[in-house]
Coordinates of C-alpha atoms in Angstrom, one line a residue:
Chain A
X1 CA 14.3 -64.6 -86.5
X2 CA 12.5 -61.5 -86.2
X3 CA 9.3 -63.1 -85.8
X4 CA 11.0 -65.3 -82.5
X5 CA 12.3 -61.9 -80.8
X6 CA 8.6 -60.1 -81.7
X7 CA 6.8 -63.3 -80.0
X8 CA 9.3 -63.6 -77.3
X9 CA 8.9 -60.2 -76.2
X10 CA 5.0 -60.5 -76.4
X11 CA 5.5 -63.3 -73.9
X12 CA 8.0 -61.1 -71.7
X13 CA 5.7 -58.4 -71.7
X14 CA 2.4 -60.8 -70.7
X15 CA 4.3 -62.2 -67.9
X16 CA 5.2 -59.0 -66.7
X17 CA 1.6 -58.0 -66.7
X18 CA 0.6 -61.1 -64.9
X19 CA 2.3 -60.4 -62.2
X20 CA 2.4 -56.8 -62.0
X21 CA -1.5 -56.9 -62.2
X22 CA -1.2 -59.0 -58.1
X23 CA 1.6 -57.4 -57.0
X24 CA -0.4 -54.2 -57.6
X25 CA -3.3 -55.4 -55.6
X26 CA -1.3 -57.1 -52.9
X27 CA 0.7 -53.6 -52.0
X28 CA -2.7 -52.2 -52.0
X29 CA -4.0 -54.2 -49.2
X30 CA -0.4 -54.5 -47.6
X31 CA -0.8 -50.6 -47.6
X32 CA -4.3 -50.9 -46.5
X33 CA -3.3 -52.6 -43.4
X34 CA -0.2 -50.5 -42.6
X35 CA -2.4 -47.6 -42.6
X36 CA -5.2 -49.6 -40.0
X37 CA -2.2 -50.5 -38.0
X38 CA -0.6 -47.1 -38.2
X39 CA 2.8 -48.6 -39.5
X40 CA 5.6 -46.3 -39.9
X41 CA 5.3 -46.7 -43.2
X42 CA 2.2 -45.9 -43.9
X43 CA 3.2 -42.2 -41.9
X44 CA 6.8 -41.7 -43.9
X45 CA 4.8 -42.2 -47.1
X46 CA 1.9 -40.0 -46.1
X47 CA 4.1 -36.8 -45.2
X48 CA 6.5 -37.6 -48.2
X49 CA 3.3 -37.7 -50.4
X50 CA 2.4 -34.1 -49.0
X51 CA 6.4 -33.0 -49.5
X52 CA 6.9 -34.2 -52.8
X53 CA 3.3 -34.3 -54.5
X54 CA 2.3 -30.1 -53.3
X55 CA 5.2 -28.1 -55.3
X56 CA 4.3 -30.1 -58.2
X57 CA 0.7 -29.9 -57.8
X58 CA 0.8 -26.4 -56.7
X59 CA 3.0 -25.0 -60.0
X60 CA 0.5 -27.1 -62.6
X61 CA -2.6 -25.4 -60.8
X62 CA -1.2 -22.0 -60.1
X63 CA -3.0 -20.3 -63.7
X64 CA -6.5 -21.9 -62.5
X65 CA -5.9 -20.9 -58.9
X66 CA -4.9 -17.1 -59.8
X67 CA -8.2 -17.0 -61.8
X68 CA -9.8 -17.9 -58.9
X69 CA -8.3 -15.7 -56.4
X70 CA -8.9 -13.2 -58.6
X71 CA -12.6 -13.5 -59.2
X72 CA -12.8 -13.5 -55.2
X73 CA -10.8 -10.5 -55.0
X74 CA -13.2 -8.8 -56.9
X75 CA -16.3 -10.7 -55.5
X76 CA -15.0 -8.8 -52.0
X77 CA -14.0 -5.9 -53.8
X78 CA -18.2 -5.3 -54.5
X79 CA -19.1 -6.3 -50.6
X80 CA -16.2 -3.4 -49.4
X81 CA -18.8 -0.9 -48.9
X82 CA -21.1 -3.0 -46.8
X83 CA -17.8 -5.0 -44.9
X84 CA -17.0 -1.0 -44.1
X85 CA -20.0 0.2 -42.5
X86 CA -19.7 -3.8 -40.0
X87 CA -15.8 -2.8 -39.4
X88 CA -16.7 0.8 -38.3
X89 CA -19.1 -0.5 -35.7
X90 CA -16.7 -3.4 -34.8
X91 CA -14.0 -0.8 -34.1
X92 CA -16.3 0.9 -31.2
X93 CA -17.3 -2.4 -29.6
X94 CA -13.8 -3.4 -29.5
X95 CA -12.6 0.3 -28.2
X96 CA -15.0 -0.7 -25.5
X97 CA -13.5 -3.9 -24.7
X98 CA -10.2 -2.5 -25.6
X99 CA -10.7 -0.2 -22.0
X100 CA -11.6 -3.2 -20.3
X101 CA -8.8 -5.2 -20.9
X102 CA -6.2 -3.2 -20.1
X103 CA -7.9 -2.8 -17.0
X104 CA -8.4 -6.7 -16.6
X105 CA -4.8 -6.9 -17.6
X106 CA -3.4 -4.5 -15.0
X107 CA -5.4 -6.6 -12.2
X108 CA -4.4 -9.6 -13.8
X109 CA -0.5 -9.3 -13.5
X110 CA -0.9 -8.2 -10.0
X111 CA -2.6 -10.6 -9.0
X112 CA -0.3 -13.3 -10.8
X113 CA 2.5 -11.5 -8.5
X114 CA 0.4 -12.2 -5.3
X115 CA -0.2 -15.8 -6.3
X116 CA 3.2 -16.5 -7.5
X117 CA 2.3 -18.2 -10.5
X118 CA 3.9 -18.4 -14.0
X119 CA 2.4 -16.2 -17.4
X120 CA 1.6 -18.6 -19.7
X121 CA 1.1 -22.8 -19.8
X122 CA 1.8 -22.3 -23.7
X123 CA 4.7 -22.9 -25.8
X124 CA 4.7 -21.4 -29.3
X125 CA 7.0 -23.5 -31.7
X126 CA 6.4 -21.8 -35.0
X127 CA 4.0 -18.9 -37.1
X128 CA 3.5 -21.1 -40.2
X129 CA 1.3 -19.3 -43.6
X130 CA -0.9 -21.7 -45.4
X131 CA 0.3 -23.2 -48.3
X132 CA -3.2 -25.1 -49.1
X133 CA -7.0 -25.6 -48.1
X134 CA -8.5 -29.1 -48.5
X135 CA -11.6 -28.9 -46.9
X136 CA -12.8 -31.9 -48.8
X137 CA -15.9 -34.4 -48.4
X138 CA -14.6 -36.9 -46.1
X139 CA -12.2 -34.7 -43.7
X140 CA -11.2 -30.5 -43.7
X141 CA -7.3 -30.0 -43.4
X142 CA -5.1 -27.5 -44.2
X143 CA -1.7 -27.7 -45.9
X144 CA 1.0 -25.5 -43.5
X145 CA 4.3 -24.8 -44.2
X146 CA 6.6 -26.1 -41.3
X147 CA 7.4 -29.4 -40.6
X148 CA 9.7 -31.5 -39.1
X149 CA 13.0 -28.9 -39.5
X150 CA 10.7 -26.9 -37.6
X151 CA 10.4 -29.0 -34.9
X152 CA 6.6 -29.5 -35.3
X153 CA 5.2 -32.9 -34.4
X154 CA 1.8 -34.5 -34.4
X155 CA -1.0 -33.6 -31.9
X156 CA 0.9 -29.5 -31.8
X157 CA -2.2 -27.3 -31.1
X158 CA -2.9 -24.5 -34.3
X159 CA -4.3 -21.8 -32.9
X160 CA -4.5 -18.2 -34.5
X161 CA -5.5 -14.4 -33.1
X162 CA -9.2 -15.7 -33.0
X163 CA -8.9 -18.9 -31.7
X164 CA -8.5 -22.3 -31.8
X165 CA -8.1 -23.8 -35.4
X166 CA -6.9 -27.5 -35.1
X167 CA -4.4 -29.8 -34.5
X168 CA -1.7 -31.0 -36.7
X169 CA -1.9 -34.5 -37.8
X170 CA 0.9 -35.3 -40.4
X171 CA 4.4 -34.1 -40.3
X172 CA 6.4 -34.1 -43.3
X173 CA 9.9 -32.3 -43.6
X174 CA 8.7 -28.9 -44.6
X175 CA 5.0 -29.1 -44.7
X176 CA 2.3 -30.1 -42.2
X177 CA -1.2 -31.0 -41.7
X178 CA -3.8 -29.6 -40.0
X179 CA -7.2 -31.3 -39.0
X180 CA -9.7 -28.5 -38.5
X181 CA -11.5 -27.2 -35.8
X182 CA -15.1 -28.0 -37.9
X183 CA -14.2 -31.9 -39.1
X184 CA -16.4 -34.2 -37.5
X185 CA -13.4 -36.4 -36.2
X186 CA -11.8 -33.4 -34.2
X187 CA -12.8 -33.6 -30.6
X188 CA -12.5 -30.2 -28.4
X189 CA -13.2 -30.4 -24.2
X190 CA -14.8 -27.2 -23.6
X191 CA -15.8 -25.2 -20.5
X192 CA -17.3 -21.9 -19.7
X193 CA -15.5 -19.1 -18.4
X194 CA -16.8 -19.7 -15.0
X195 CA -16.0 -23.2 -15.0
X196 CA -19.9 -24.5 -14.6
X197 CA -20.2 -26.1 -17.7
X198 CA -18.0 -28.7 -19.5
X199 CA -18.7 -30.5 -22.6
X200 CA -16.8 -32.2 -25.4
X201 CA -17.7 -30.9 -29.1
X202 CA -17.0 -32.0 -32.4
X203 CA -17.7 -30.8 -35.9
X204 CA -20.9 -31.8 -37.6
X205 CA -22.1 -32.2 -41.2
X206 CA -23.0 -28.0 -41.7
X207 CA -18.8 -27.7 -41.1
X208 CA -20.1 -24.1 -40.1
X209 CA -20.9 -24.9 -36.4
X210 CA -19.5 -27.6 -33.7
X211 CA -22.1 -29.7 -32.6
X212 CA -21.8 -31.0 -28.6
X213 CA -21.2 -34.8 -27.8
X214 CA -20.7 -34.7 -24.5
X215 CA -22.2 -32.8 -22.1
X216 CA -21.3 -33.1 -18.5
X217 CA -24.2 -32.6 -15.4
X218 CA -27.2 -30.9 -16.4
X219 CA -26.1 -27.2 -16.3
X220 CA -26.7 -25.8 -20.0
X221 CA -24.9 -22.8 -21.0
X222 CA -26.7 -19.7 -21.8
X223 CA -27.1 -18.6 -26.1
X224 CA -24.1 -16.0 -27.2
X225 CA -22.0 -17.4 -23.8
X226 CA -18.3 -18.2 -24.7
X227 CA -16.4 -21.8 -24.7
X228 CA -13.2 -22.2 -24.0
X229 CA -10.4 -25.5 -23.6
X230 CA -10.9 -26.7 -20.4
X231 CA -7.5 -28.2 -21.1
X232 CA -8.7 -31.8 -19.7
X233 CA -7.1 -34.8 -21.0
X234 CA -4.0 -32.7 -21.9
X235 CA -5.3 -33.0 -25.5
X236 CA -5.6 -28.9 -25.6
X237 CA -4.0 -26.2 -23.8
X238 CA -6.6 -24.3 -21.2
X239 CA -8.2 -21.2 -22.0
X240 CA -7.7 -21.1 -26.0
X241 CA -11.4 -19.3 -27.0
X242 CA -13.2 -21.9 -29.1
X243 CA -16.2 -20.0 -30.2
X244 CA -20.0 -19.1 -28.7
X245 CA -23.4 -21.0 -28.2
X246 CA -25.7 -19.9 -31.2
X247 CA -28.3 -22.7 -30.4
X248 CA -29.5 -25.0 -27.6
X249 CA -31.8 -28.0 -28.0
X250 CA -32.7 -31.1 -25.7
X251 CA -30.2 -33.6 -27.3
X252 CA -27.2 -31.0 -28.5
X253 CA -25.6 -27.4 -28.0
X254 CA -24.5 -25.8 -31.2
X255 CA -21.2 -23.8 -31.3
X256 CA -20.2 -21.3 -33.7
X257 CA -16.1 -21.2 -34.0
X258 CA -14.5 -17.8 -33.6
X259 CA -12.0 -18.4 -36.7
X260 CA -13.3 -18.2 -39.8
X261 CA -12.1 -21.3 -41.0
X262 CA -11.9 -20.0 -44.7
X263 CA -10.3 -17.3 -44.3
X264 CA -7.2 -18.3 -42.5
X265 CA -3.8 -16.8 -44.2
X266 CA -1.5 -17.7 -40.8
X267 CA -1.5 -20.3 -38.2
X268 CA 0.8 -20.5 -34.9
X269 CA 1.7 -23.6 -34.1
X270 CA 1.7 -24.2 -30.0
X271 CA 2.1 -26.8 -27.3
X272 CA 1.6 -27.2 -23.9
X273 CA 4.7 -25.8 -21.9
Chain B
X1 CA 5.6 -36.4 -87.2
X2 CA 6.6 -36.6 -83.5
X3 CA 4.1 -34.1 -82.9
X4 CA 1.6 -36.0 -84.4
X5 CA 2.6 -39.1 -82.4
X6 CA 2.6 -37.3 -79.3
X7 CA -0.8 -35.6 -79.2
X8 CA -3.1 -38.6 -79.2
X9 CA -6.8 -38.8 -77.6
X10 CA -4.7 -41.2 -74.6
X11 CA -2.1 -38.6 -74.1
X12 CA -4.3 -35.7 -74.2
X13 CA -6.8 -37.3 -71.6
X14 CA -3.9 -38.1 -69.7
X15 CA -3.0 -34.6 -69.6
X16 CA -6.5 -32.8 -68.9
X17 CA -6.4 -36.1 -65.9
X18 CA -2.7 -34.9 -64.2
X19 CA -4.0 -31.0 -64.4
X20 CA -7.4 -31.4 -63.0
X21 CA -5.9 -33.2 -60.2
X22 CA -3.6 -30.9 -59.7
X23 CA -6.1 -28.2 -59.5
X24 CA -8.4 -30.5 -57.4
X25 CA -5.2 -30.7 -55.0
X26 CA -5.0 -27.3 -54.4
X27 CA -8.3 -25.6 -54.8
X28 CA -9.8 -22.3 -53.5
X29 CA -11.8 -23.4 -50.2
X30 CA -14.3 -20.0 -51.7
X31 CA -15.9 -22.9 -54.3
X32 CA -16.9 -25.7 -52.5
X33 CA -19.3 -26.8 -55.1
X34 CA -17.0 -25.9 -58.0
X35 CA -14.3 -28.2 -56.5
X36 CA -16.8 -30.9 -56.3
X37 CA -17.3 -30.7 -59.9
X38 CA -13.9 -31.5 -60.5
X39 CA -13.9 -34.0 -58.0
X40 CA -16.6 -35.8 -60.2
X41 CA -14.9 -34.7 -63.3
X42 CA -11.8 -36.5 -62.5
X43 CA -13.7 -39.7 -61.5
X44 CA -15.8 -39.5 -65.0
X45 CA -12.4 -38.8 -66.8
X46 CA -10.8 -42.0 -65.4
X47 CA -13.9 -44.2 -66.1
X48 CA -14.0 -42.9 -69.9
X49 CA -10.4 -43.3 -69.9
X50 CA -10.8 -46.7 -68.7
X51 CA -13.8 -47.8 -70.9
X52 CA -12.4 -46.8 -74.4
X53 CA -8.8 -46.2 -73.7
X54 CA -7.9 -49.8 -71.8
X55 CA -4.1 -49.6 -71.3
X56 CA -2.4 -51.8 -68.9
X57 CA -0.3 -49.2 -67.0
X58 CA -3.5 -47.7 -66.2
X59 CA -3.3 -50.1 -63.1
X60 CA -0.2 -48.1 -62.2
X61 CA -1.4 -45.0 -62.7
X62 CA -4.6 -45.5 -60.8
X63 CA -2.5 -47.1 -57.7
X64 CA -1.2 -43.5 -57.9
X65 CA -4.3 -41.8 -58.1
X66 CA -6.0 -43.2 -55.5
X67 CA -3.2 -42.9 -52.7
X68 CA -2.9 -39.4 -54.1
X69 CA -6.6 -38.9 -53.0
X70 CA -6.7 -40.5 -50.4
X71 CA -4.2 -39.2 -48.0
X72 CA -5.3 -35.5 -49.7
X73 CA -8.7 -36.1 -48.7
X74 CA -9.1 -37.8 -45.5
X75 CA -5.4 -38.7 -44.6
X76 CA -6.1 -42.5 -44.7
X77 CA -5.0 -44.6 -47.2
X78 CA -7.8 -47.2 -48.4
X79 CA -10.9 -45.9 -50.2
X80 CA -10.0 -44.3 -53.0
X81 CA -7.0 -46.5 -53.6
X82 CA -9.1 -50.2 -53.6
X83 CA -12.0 -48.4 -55.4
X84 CA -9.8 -47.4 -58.1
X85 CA -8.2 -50.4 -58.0
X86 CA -11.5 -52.9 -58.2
X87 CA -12.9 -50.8 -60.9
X88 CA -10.4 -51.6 -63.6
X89 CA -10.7 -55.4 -63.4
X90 CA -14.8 -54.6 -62.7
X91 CA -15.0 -52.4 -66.2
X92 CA -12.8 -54.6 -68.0
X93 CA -15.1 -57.5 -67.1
X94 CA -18.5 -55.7 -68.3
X95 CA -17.1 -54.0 -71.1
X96 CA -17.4 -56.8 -73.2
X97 CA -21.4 -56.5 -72.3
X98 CA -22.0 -53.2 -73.6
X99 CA -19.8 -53.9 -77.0
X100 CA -23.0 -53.5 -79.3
X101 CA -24.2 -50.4 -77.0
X102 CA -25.0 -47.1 -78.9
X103 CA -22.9 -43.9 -77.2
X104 CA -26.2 -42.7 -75.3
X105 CA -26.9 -46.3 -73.4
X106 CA -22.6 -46.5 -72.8
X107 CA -23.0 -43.1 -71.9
X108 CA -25.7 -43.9 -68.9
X109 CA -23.9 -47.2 -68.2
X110 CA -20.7 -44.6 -67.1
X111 CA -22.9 -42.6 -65.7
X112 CA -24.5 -45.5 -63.3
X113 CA -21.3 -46.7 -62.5
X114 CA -19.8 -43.6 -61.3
X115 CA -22.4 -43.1 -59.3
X116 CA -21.7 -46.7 -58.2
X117 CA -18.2 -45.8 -57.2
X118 CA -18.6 -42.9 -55.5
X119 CA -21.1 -44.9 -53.1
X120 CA -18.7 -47.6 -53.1
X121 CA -16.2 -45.2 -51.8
X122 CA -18.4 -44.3 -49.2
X123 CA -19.0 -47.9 -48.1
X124 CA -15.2 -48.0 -47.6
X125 CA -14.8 -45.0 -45.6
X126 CA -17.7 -46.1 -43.3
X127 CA -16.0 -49.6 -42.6
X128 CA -12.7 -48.8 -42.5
X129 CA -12.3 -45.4 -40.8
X130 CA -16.0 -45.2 -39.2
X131 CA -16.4 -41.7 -41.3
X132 CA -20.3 -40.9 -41.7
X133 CA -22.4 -41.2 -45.0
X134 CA -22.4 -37.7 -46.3
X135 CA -26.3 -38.3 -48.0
X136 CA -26.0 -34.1 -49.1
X137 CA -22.8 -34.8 -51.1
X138 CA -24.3 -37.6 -52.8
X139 CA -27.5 -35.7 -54.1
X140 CA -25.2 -32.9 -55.2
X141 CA -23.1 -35.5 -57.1
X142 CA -25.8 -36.6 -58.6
X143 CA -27.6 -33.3 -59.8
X144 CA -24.0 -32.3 -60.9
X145 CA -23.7 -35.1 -63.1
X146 CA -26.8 -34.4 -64.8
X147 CA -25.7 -31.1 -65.7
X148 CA -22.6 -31.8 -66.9
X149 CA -22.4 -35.2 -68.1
X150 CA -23.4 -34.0 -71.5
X151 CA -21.2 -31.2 -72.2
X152 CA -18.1 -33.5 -71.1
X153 CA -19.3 -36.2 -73.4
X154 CA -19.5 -33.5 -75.8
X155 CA -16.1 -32.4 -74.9
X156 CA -14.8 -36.0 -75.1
X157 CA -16.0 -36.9 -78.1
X158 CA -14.0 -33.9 -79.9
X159 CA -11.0 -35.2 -77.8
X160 CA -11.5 -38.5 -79.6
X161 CA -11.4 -37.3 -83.1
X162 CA -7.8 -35.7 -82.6
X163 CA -6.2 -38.2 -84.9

């Protein structure tokens, strides 16, 4: 009798894994195709993945993560001295431009008043803290937390005081995504301050600079001359700085981002008014 | 008794698997090349796991695995998830090859095929989502592996004596 139940149950248990074994496979390529497609399903599991999976994640890692923020902590605490003597020669550049700008700033609201025109184009939705980098080998995101109950939705603009940092790609409920500034698939339409030069750059395989993919006319942009959104397409807001031209060649302009990617403790998240 | 049930080489591997990713997950951007250590680490883990440690709900827990990493790493589910997936039924199918193998020539066989997966990954991220061969990572991968593949084996191997 008990030899029937035992061989029964070994038969249950192979049938189960004969079909499990497909059924596996056939939701990976039915999720395969939901993502190509970009079926709502393949989004709801995507930003409940990123609800669900970080807390866990983050608690199980949170020993080896302190180790490591400690070792950095003390790897900066040995470059203070040298970080000191940069800051102190920052501060009178930016006293400098400080003087400047409140000048510019002065002209600038009286001449607004003349012209009639509104302040700002940009809407700020939410100042959202990091909860996680992933600047990994196939795309460089970063893990925010506001999300849907924040109102936040795909394609909002992350800037921060530097600059621009991305744009957010997946929403879930209390988290979001953010594609970086530096990943190859990120494009940004640029222009110079005067307007002369537009171009459309990307990220590049160094995730340290932006590399130019588009370059409209033949008016090249001077080395150390600032980029800014030229705001076409409606894919950015206008005038967010982007960074400054480090290196021109024949086939491509090479951009160095104001934010320090790696160093980026707070985000805001914006959109066009 | 129940302790001595419960901490089995399977288990334990299964542990050092969900806290590596974990760590993986959520890793200081400071240590790129650290974090790509793991990121090897976890793929040789799996493959050992899979070689000597054939269980069928590996299938499930792979599925897991590779959606994990794939909308982690690039936000598109695909690569990770049908590598994972093909290299169970792949493994399975060779393993009976390599029966009579001594540790050493099993121990380049995992070594070859990780390799091979992390290319095949690449393959899949150039069809489906168009994202570029990334030739640096792959040298590092492979110069990473040579360094550590022997202390892990080493580590493994003490793993497997538990019991």
């Amino acid at each position: 009798m008990i030899f029937k139940n035992r061989s029964r149950l070994f038969v249950k248990t192979k049938n189960i894994k004969n079909i499990s074994i497909p059924f596996l496979f056939v939701i990976t390529f039915i999720l395969i195709f939901f993502n190509k497609t970009d079926y709502i399903i393949a989004s709801k599991i995507k930003s409940s993945t990123l609800d669900y999976i970080h807390p866990i994640t983050k608690v199980i890692s949170y020993p080896v993560n302190l180790t490591l923020k400690t070792i950095t902590h003390y790897q900066n605490m040995n470059l203070l001295e040298k970080e000191n003597l940069i800051l102190k020669e920052e501060i009178i550049r930016l006293k400098k431009w400080q003087k400047l700008a409140i000048k510019w700033n002065v002209e600038n609201s009286a001449l607004k008043k003349l012209l009639n025109s509104t302040t700002s184009d940009i809407k700020i939705i939410k100042t959202a803290s990091i909860l996680s980098f992933q600047p990994n080998l196939y795309s460089k995101t970063i893990l925010v937390n506001a999300g849907i109950k924040d109102q936040i939705q795909n394609n909002h603009i992350a800037i921060n005081e530097r600059g621009l940092i991305g744009k957010v790609i997946e929403v879930g409920n209390n988290s979001s995504k953010i594609l970086l500034l530096n990943n190859k698939n990120l494009s940004v339409p640029v222009r110079n301050i005067d307007g002369s030069f537009f171009a459309i750059f990307a990220g590049s395989n160094n995730s340290n600079y932006l590399i130019s993919k588009f370059v409209k006319g033949k008016k090249m942009p001077k080395i150390g001359e600032i980029l800014i959104t030229s705001g076409n397409a409606g894919a950015y807001p206008k005038n967010i700085l982007v960074g400054k031209v480090v290196e021109i060649s024949t086939d491509k302009i090479k951009l160095l981002p104001f934010v320090d990617i790696n160093n980026i403790e707070f985000v805001q998240i914006i959109n066009n008014k | 008794m129940f302790r001595k049930r419960l901490i089995k080489p399977f288990n334990v591997y299964l542990l050092i698997l969900l806290i590596s990713i974990s760590v993986y997950l959520n890793f200081e951007p400071n240590f790129p090349n650290l974090s790509l250590t793991l990121y090897i680490f976890i793929h040789l883990l799996m493959i050992y796991i899979l070689i000597y440690y054939f269980h069928f709900s590996l299938y499930l827990l792979f599925f897991f695995i590779g959606i994990i990493f794939d909308i982690y790493i690039s936000n598109e589910i695909g690569p990770h998830l049908i590598s994972f997936m093909l290299l169970i039924p792949f493994v399975n199918y060779i393993k009976k090859f390599f029966a009579t193998f001594s540790p050493f020539k099993v121990l380049i066989l995992v070594f070859i095929i990780l390799l091979s997966v992390l290319f095949v990954e690449m393959i899949f991220y150039k069809l489906l989502f168009n994202l570029e061969f990334n030739f640096i990572f792959f040298y590092k991968s492979i110069l990473i592996l040579f360094i550590f593949i022997f202390p892990v084996n080493y580590l493994f191997n003490k793993i497997d004596k538990i019991n």
